[in-house]
Coordinates of C-alpha atoms in Angstrom, one line a residue:
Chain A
X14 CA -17.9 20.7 -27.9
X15 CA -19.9 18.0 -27.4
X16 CA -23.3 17.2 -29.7
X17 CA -26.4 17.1 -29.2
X18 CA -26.1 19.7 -26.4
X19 CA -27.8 19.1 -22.9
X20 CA -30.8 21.2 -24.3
X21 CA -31.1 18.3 -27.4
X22 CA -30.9 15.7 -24.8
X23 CA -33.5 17.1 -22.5
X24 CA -36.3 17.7 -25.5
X25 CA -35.0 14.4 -26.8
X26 CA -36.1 12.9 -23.9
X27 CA -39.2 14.5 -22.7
X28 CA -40.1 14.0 -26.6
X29 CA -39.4 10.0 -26.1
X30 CA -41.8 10.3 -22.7
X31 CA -44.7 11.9 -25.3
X32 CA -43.9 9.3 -28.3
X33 CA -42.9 6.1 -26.7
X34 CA -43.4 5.6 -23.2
X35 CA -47.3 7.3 -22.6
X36 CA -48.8 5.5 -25.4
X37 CA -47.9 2.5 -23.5
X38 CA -48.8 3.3 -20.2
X39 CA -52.4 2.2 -18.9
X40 CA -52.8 3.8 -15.1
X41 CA -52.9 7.3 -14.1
X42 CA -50.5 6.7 -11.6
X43 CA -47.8 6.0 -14.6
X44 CA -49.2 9.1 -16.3
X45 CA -49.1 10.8 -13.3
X46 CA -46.0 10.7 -13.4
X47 CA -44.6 11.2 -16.6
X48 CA -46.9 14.4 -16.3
X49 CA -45.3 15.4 -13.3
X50 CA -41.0 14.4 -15.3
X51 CA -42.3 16.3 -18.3
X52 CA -42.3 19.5 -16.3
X53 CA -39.5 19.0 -14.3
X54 CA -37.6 18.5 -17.4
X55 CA -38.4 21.1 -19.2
X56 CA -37.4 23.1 -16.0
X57 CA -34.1 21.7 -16.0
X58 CA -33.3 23.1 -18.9
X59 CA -34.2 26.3 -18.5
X60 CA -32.7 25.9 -15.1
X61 CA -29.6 24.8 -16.8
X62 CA -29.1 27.8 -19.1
X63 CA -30.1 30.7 -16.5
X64 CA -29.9 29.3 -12.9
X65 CA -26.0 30.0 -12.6
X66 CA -26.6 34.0 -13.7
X67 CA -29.2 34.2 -11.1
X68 CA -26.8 33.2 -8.4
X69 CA -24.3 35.1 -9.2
X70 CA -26.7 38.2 -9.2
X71 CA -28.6 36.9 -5.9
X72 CA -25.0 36.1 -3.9
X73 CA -23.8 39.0 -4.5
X74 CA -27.3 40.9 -3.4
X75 CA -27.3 38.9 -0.4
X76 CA -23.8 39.6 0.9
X77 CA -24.7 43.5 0.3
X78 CA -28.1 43.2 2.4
X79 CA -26.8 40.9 4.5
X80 CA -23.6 42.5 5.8
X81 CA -26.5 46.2 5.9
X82 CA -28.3 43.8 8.6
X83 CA -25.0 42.7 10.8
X84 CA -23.8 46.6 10.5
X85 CA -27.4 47.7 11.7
X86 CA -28.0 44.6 14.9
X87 CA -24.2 45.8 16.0
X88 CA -24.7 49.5 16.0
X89 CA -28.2 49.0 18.0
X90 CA -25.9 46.9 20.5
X91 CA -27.4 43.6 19.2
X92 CA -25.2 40.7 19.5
X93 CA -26.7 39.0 16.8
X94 CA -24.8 41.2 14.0
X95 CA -21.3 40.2 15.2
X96 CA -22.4 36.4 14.8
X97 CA -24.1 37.0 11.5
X98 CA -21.3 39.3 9.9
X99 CA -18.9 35.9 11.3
X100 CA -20.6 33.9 9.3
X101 CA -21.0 36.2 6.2
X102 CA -17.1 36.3 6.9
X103 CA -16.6 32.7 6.8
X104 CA -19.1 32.1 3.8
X105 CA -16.4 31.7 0.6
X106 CA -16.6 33.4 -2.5
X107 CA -17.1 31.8 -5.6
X108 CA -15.0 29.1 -6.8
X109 CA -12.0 30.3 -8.9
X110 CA -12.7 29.5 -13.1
X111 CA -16.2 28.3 -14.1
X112 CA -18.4 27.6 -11.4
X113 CA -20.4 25.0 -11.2
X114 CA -24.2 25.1 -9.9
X115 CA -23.9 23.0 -7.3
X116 CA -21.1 25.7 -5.4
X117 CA -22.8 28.2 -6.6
X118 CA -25.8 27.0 -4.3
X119 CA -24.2 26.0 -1.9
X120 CA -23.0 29.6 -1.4
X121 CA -26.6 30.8 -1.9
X122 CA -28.2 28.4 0.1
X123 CA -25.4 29.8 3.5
X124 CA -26.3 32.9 2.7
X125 CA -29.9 32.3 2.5
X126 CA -29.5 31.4 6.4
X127 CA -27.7 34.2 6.9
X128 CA -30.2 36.6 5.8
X129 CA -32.9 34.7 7.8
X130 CA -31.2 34.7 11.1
X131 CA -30.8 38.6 10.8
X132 CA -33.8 39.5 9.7
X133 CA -35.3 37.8 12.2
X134 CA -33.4 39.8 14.9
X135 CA -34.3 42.6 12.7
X136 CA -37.7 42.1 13.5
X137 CA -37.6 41.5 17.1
X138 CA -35.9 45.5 16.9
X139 CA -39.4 46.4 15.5
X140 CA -41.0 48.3 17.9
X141 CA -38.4 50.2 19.7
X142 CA -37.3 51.3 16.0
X143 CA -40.4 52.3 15.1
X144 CA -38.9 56.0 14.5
X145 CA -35.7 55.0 13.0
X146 CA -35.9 55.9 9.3
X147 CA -32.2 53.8 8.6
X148 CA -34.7 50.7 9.7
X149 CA -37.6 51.4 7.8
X150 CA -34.9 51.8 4.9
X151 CA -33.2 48.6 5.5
X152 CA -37.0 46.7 5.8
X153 CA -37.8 48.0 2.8
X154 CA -35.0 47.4 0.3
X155 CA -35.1 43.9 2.0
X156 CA -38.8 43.5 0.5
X157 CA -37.4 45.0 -3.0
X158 CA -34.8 42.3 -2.8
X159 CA -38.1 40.0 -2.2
X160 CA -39.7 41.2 -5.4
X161 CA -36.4 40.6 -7.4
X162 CA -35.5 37.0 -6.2
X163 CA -38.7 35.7 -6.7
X164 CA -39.3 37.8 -10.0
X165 CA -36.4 35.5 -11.0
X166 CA -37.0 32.4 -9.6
X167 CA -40.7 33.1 -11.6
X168 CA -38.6 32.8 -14.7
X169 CA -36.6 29.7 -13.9
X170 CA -39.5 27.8 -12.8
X171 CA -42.8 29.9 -14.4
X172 CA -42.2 29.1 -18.5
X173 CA -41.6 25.4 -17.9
X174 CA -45.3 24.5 -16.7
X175 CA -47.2 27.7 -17.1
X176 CA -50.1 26.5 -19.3
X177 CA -48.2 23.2 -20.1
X178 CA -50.7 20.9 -19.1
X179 CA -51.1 18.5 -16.2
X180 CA -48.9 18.6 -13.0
X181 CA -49.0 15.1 -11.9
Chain B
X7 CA -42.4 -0.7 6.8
X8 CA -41.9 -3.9 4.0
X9 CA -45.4 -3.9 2.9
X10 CA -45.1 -7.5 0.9
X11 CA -47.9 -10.0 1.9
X12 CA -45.4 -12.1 3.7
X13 CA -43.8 -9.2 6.0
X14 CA -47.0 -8.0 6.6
X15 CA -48.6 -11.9 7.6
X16 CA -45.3 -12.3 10.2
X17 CA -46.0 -8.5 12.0
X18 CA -49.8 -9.1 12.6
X19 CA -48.7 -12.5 13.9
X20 CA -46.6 -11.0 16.2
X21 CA -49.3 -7.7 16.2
X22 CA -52.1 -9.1 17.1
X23 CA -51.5 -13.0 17.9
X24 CA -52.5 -16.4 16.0
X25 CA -52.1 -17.1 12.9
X26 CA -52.9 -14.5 10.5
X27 CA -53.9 -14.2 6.6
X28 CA -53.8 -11.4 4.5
X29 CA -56.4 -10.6 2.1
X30 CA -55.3 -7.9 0.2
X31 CA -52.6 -4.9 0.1
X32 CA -52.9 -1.8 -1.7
X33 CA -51.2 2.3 -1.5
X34 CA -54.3 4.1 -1.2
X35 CA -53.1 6.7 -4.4
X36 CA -54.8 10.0 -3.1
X37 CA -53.5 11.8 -1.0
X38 CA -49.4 12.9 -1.3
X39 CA -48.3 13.9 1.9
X40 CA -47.4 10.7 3.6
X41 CA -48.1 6.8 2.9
X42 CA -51.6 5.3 3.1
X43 CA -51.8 1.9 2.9
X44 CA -55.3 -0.2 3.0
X45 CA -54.5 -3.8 4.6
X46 CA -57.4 -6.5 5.0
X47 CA -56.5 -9.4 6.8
X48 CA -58.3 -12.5 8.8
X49 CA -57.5 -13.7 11.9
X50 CA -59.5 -16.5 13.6
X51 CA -62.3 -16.1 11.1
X52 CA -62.0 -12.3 12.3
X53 CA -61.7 -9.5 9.6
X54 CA -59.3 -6.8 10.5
X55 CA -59.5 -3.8 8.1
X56 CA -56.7 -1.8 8.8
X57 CA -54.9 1.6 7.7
X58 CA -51.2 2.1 7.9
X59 CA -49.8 5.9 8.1
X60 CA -46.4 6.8 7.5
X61 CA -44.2 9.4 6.2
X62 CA -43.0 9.4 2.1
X63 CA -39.7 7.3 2.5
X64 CA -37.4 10.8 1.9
X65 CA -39.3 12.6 4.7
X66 CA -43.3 14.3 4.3
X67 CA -45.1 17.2 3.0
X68 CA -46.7 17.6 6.7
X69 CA -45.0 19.9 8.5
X70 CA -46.2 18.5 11.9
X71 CA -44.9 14.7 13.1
X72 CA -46.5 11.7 12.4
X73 CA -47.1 11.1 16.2
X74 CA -48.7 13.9 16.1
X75 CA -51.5 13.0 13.7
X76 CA -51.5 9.6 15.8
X77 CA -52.0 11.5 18.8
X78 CA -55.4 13.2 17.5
X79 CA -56.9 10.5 16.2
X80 CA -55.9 8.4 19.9
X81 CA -58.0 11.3 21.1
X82 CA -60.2 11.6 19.1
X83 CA -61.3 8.1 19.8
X84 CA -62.9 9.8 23.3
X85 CA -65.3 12.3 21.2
X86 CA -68.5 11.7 19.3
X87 CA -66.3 13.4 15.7
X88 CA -66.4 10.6 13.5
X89 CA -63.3 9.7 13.0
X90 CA -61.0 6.2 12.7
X91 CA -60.1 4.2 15.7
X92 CA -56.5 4.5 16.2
X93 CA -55.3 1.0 17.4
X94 CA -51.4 1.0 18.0
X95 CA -48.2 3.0 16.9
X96 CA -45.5 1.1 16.2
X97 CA -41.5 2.0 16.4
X98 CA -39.4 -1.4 17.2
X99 CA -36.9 -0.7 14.1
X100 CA -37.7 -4.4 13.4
X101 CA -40.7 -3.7 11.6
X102 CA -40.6 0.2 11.2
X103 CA -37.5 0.1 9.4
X104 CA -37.4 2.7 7.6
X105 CA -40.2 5.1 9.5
X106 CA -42.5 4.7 12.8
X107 CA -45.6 3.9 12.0
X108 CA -49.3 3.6 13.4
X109 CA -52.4 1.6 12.5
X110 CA -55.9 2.8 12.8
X111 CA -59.3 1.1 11.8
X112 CA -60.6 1.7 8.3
X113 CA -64.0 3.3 7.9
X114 CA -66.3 1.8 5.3
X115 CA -67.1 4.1 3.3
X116 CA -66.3 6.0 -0.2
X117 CA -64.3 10.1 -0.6
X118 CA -66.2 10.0 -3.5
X119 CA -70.4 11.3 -3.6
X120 CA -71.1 10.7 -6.9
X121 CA -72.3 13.6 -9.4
X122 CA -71.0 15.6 -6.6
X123 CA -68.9 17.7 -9.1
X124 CA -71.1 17.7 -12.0
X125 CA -72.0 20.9 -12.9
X126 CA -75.2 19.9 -13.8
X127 CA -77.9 22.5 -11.6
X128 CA -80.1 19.1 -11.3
X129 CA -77.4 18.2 -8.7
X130 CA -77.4 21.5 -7.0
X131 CA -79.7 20.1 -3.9
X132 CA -76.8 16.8 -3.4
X133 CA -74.4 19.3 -3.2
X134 CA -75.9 21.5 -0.8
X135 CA -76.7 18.7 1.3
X136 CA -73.2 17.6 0.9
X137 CA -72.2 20.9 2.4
X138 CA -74.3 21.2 5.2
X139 CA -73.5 17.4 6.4
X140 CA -69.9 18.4 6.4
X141 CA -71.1 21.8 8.4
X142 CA -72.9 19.9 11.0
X143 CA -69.4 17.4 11.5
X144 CA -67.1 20.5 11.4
X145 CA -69.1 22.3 14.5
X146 CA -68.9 18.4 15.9
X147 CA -65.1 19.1 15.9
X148 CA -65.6 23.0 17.6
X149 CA -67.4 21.5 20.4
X150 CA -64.6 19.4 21.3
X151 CA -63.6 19.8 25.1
X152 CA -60.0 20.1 24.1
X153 CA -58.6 21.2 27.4
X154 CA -60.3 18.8 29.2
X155 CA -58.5 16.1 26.6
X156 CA -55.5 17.3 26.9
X157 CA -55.2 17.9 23.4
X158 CA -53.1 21.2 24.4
X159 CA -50.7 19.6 26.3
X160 CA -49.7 18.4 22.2
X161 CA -50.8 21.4 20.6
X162 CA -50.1 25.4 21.1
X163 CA -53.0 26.9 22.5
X164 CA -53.6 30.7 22.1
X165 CA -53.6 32.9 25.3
X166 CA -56.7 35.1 24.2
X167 CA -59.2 35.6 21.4
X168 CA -57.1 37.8 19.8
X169 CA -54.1 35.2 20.0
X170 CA -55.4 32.7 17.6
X171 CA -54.1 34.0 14.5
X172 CA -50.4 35.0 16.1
X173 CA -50.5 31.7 17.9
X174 CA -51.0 29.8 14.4
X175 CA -48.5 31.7 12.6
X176 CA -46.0 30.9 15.6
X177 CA -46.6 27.2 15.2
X178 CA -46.5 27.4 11.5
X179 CA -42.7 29.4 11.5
X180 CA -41.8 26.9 14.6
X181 CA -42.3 23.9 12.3
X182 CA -40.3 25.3 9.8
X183 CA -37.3 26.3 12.5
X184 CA -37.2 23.0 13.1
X185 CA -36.5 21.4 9.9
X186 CA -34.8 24.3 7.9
X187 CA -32.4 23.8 5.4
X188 CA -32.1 27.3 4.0
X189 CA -34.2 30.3 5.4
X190 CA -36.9 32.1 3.9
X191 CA -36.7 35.6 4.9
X192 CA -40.1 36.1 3.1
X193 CA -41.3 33.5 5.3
X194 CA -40.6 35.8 7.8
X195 CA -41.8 38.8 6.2
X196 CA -45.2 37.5 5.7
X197 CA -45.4 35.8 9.4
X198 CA -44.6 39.6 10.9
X199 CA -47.3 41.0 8.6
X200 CA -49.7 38.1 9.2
X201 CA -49.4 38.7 13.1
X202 CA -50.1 42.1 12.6
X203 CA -53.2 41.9 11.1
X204 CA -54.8 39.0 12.6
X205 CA -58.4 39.6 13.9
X206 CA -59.4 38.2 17.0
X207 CA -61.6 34.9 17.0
X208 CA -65.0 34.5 17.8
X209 CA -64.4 31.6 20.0
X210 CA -61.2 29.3 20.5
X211 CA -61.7 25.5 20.0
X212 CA -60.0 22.7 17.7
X213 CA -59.6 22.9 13.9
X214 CA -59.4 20.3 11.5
X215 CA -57.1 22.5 9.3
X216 CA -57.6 20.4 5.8
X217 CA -61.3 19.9 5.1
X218 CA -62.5 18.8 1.7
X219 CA -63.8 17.0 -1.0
X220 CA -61.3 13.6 -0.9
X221 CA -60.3 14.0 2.7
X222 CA -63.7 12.8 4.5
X223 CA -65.6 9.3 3.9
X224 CA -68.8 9.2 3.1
X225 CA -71.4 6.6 3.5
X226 CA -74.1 7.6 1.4
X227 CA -74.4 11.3 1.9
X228 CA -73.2 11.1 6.2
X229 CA -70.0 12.3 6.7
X230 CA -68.9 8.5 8.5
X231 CA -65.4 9.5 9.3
X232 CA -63.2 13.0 9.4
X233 CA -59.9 12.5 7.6
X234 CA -56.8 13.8 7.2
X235 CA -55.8 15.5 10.5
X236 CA -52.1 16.9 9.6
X237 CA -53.2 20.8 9.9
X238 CA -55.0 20.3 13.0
X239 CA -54.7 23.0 15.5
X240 CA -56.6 24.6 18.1
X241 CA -57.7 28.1 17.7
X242 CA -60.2 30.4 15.5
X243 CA -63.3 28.3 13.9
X244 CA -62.6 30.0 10.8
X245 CA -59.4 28.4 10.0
X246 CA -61.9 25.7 9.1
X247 CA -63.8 27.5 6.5
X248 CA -60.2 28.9 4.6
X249 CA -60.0 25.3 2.9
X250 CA -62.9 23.4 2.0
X251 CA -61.8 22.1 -1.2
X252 CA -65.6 22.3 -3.4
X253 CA -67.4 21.4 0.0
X254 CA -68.7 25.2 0.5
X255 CA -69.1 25.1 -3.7
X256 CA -70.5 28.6 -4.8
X257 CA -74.0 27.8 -6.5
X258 CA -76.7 30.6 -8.2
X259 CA -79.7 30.0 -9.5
X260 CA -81.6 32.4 -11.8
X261 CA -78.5 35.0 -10.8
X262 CA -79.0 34.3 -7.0
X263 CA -77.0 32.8 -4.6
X264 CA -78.8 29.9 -3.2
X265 CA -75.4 28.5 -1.5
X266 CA -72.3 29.3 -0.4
X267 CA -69.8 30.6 2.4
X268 CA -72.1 33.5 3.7
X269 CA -75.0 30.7 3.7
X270 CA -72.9 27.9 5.4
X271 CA -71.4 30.1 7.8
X272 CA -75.3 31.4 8.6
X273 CA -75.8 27.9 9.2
X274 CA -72.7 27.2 11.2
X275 CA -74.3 30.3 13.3
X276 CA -77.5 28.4 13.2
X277 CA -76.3 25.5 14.5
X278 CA -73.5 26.6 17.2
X279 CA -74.5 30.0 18.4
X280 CA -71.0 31.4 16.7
X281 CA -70.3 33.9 14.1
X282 CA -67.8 33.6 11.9
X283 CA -66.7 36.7 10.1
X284 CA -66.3 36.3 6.1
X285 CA -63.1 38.5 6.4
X286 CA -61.6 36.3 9.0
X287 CA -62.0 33.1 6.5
X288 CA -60.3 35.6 3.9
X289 CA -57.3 35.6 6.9
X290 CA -56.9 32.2 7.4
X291 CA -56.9 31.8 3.5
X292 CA -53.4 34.0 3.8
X293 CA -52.2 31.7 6.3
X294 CA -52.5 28.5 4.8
X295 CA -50.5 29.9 2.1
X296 CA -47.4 30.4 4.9
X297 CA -48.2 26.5 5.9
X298 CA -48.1 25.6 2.1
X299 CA -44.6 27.4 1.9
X300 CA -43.5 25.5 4.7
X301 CA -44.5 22.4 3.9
X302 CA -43.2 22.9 0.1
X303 CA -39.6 23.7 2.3
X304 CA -39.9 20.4 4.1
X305 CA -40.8 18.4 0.6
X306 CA -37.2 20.7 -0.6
X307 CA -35.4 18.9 2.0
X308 CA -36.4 15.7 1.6
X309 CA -35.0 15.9 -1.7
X310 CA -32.1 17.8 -1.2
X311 CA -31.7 15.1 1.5
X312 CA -32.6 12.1 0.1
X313 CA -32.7 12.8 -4.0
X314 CA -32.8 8.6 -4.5
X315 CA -36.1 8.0 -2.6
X316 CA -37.7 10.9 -2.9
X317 CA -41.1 11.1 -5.0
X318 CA -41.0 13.0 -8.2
X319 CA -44.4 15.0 -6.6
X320 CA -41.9 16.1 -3.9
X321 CA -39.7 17.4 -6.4
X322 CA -42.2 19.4 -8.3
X323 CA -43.9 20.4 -5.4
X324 CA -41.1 21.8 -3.8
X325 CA -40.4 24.2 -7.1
X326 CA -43.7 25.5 -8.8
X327 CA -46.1 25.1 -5.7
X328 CA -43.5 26.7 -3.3
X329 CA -42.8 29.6 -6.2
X330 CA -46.9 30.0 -6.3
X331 CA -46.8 30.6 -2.9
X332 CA -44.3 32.9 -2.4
X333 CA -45.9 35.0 -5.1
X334 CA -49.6 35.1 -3.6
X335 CA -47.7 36.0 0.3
X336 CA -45.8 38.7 -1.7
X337 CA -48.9 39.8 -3.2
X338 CA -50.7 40.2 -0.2
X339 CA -48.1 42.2 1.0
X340 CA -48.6 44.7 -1.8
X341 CA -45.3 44.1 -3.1
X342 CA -44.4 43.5 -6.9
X343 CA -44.7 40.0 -8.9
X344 CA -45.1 39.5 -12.9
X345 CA -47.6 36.3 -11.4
X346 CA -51.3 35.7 -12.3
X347 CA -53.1 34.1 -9.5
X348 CA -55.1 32.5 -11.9
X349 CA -52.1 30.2 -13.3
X350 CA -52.3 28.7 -9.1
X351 CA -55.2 26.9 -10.5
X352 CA -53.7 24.5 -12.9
X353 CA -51.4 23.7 -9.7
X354 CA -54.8 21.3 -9.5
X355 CA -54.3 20.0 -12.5
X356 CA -54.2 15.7 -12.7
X357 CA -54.3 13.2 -15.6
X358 CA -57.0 11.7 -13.5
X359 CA -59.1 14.5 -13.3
X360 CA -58.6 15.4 -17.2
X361 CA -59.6 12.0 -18.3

């Protein structure tokens, strides 16, 4: 264990920004931006203690919808979902032992791509699948998994600068 | 670009010949999305007042190229719109050397109209005469013969009236294709639904895109030269009106409008023959929202990219303005956020503005 933690550190020094540097500085554009690290601090922190947990939950959300997607372009004879559910395939899983955040990403970010390329060819089905109730399913549990990931990105990002003063 | 005194002495020696002195160099500090830099310099008892554009060092906020911008404000040059002179763009890697570059004339003038923002109702009048000015420059920019300029041989025209909207979202998605470093499937989400419900234009012609407060120079109360001309597209009028930025500023008097956008777009009428629908403004104020996604993606990558020389605004832009926006398109797809709109205010926020 090491002390002060990262969290210590990371008040520590956006507390040393408040105390010691901004007293000194004269022009906006230097208060500018310590404004503008204060936030992003406080963000890494919070990023810090929650961001891996949200990954874990989003990859694993994305390789469900996603491999839904490859499944549905292939069984309405669309080339597209052989190439996507490749490169689901070939996206690895997480990292035996502790992850860290930057694989975690990584994996996120791929499947992120993923998602986008087949959706896209999901929407070019559209109008000849007007009728097809397993497409209006998969649209819409596509938009739920909208209102999650950015319901939790809101509270990675939100608390760090929501009514915190100054952006930049 | 090495914008020391002595870099910048040898390039307009070699720029524009003779012996050349410079007077003063400064980063203009408004303004985030790329470099502006103000540089004064005398050559042969001549005084050049020059503007330098370029992108932030990691890569730009604009989701269109810098040659772009250079190539509106080249055309521009062949219009009545009041606008800078563009004189040269420059890409030998011996002087851009770390971005391309142009140079355009600088306008005299001030962004700033004094008392313009007070409050106080005794400046009511100023600011109504503000906002007609920039009305009267705007339906300058409409009249443009763009076709005939060849503007849309740069930019994607729409097929039809009822193209304009679907033709804007197109270019918006396109710019993000082509710089993507991880998708956005509610990117996609929001174009299909903002194709769907476009309403056709009343007219097509070319659009500033960013109109506001801080992006046009004044000279007294005339509008002397249009700014900022990243967004600019050609399509529906009313992608003008969507962001004004305080220069269509809502003002009552005794619990009566006296000014607004219903009263500058009766004026816009008045003046150009064309109505603009309020609900069509309301549109275009959807779509700038998918452009502000985008361009938050492009800040994203320049970080992601280039972490050393990116600017911190990049950094925070890319996280809390990109997670606003994402909340207002998922909002106006009726779908499910724990966000208050009215927290996208203090995006605004500045030091400046507060002291």
């Amino acid at each position: 264990m090491i002390l002060p933690t990262i969290y210590d550190m990371l008040i520590c020094m956006e507390q040393t920004i408040v105390n010691t540097v901004e007293p000194d500085l004269k022009s906006h554009k230097g208060l500018s931006a310590t404004a503008t690290i204060k936030h992003m601090l406080r963000q890494s922190a919070l990023r810090l203690e929650h961001e891996g947990a949200f990954l874990v939950e989003d990859i694993a959300r994305q390789r469900v919808l996603i491999r839904r997607i490859a499944d549905y372009l292939s069984g309405a004879g669309d080339p597209i979902g052989a190439t996507v559910a490749e490169a689901l395939d070939a996206i690895p899983g997480a990292p035996e032992g502790y992850p860290t955040l930057s694989a975690l990403s990584e994996i996120g970010v791929a499947l992120r791509n993923q998602f986008h390329d087949g959706l896209k060819a999901l929407q070019a089905l559209r109008d000849s699948r007007a009728d097809d109730a397993d497409y209006a399913a998969l649209r819409a549990d596509i938009r739920t998994y909208a209102e999650w990931q950015i319901g939790e990105e809101t509270k990675l990002i939100g608390p760090a600068s929501f009514g915190q003063g100054p952006r930049r | 670009m090495d914008f020391s005194p002595d870099n910048m002495a040898r390039y307009l020696d070699h720029r524009l010949g003779g012996k050349v002195r410079i007077d003063d160099i400064s980063r203009f500090g408004r303004g985030t999305s790329r470099q502006t830099w103000f540089v004064d310099a005398m050559r042969d008892g001549e005084k050049h007042e020059l503007v330098f554009r370029l992108d932030l060092d990691a890569g730009s906020f604009g989701d269109a190229p810098l040659d772009e911008e250079y190539f509106i404000y080249e055309r521009l040059g062949h219009t009545n719109v009041p606008a800078a002179r563009a004189l040269w763009w420059e890409d030998d890697p011996q002087w851009a050397t770390t971005a391309p570059f142009y140079v355009r004339s600088r306008v005299d003038g001030d962004w700033n109209i004094p008392n313009f923002t007070n409050p106080d109702p005794r400046y009511d009048d100023l600011r109504i005469r503000i906002s007609k000015e920039w009305v009267r420059k705007i339906a300058i920019v409409h009249a443009v013969d763009w076709k005939g300029l060849g503007i849309d041989q740069r930019l994607p025209a729409p097929k039809s009236l009822a193209d304009c909207g679907p033709n804007y979202v197109n270019m918006i998605v396109a710019h993000f294709e082509a710089d993507r470093i991880e998708g956005d499937p509610i990117l996609l989400e929001s174009a299909e639904r903002l194709r769907d419900i476009a309403p056709p234009a009343s007219k097509i012609c070319l659009c500033k895109g960013t109109n506001g407060f801080g992006e046009e120079i004044f000279r007294g109360e005339e509008i002397v030269a249009l700014s900022d001309w990243e967004e600019v597209s050609i399509g529906d009028p009313a992608n003008d009106f969507a962001y004004v930025q305080y220069l269509v500023p809502e003002i009552r008097q005794d619990g009566k409008s006296i000014w607004g956008m219903a009263q500058a777009l009766d004026y816009y009428e008045e003046l150009t023959g064309t109505h603009v629908p309020l609900k069509t403004i309301d549109y275009y104020r959807g779509v700038r929202m998918l452009r502000m996604l985008v361009m938050m993606a492009r800040a994203a990558a320049a970080v992601h990219r280039y972490p050393r020389i990116a600017e911190v605004r990049q950094l925070y832009a890319s996280t809390e303005v990109a997670l606003h926006s994402h909340n207002v398109l998922l909002q106006s797809m009726g779908l499910k956020t724990a966000f208050d709109p009215e927290i996208f205010q203090e995006v605004h926020m500045s030091v400046e503005v507060l002291s």
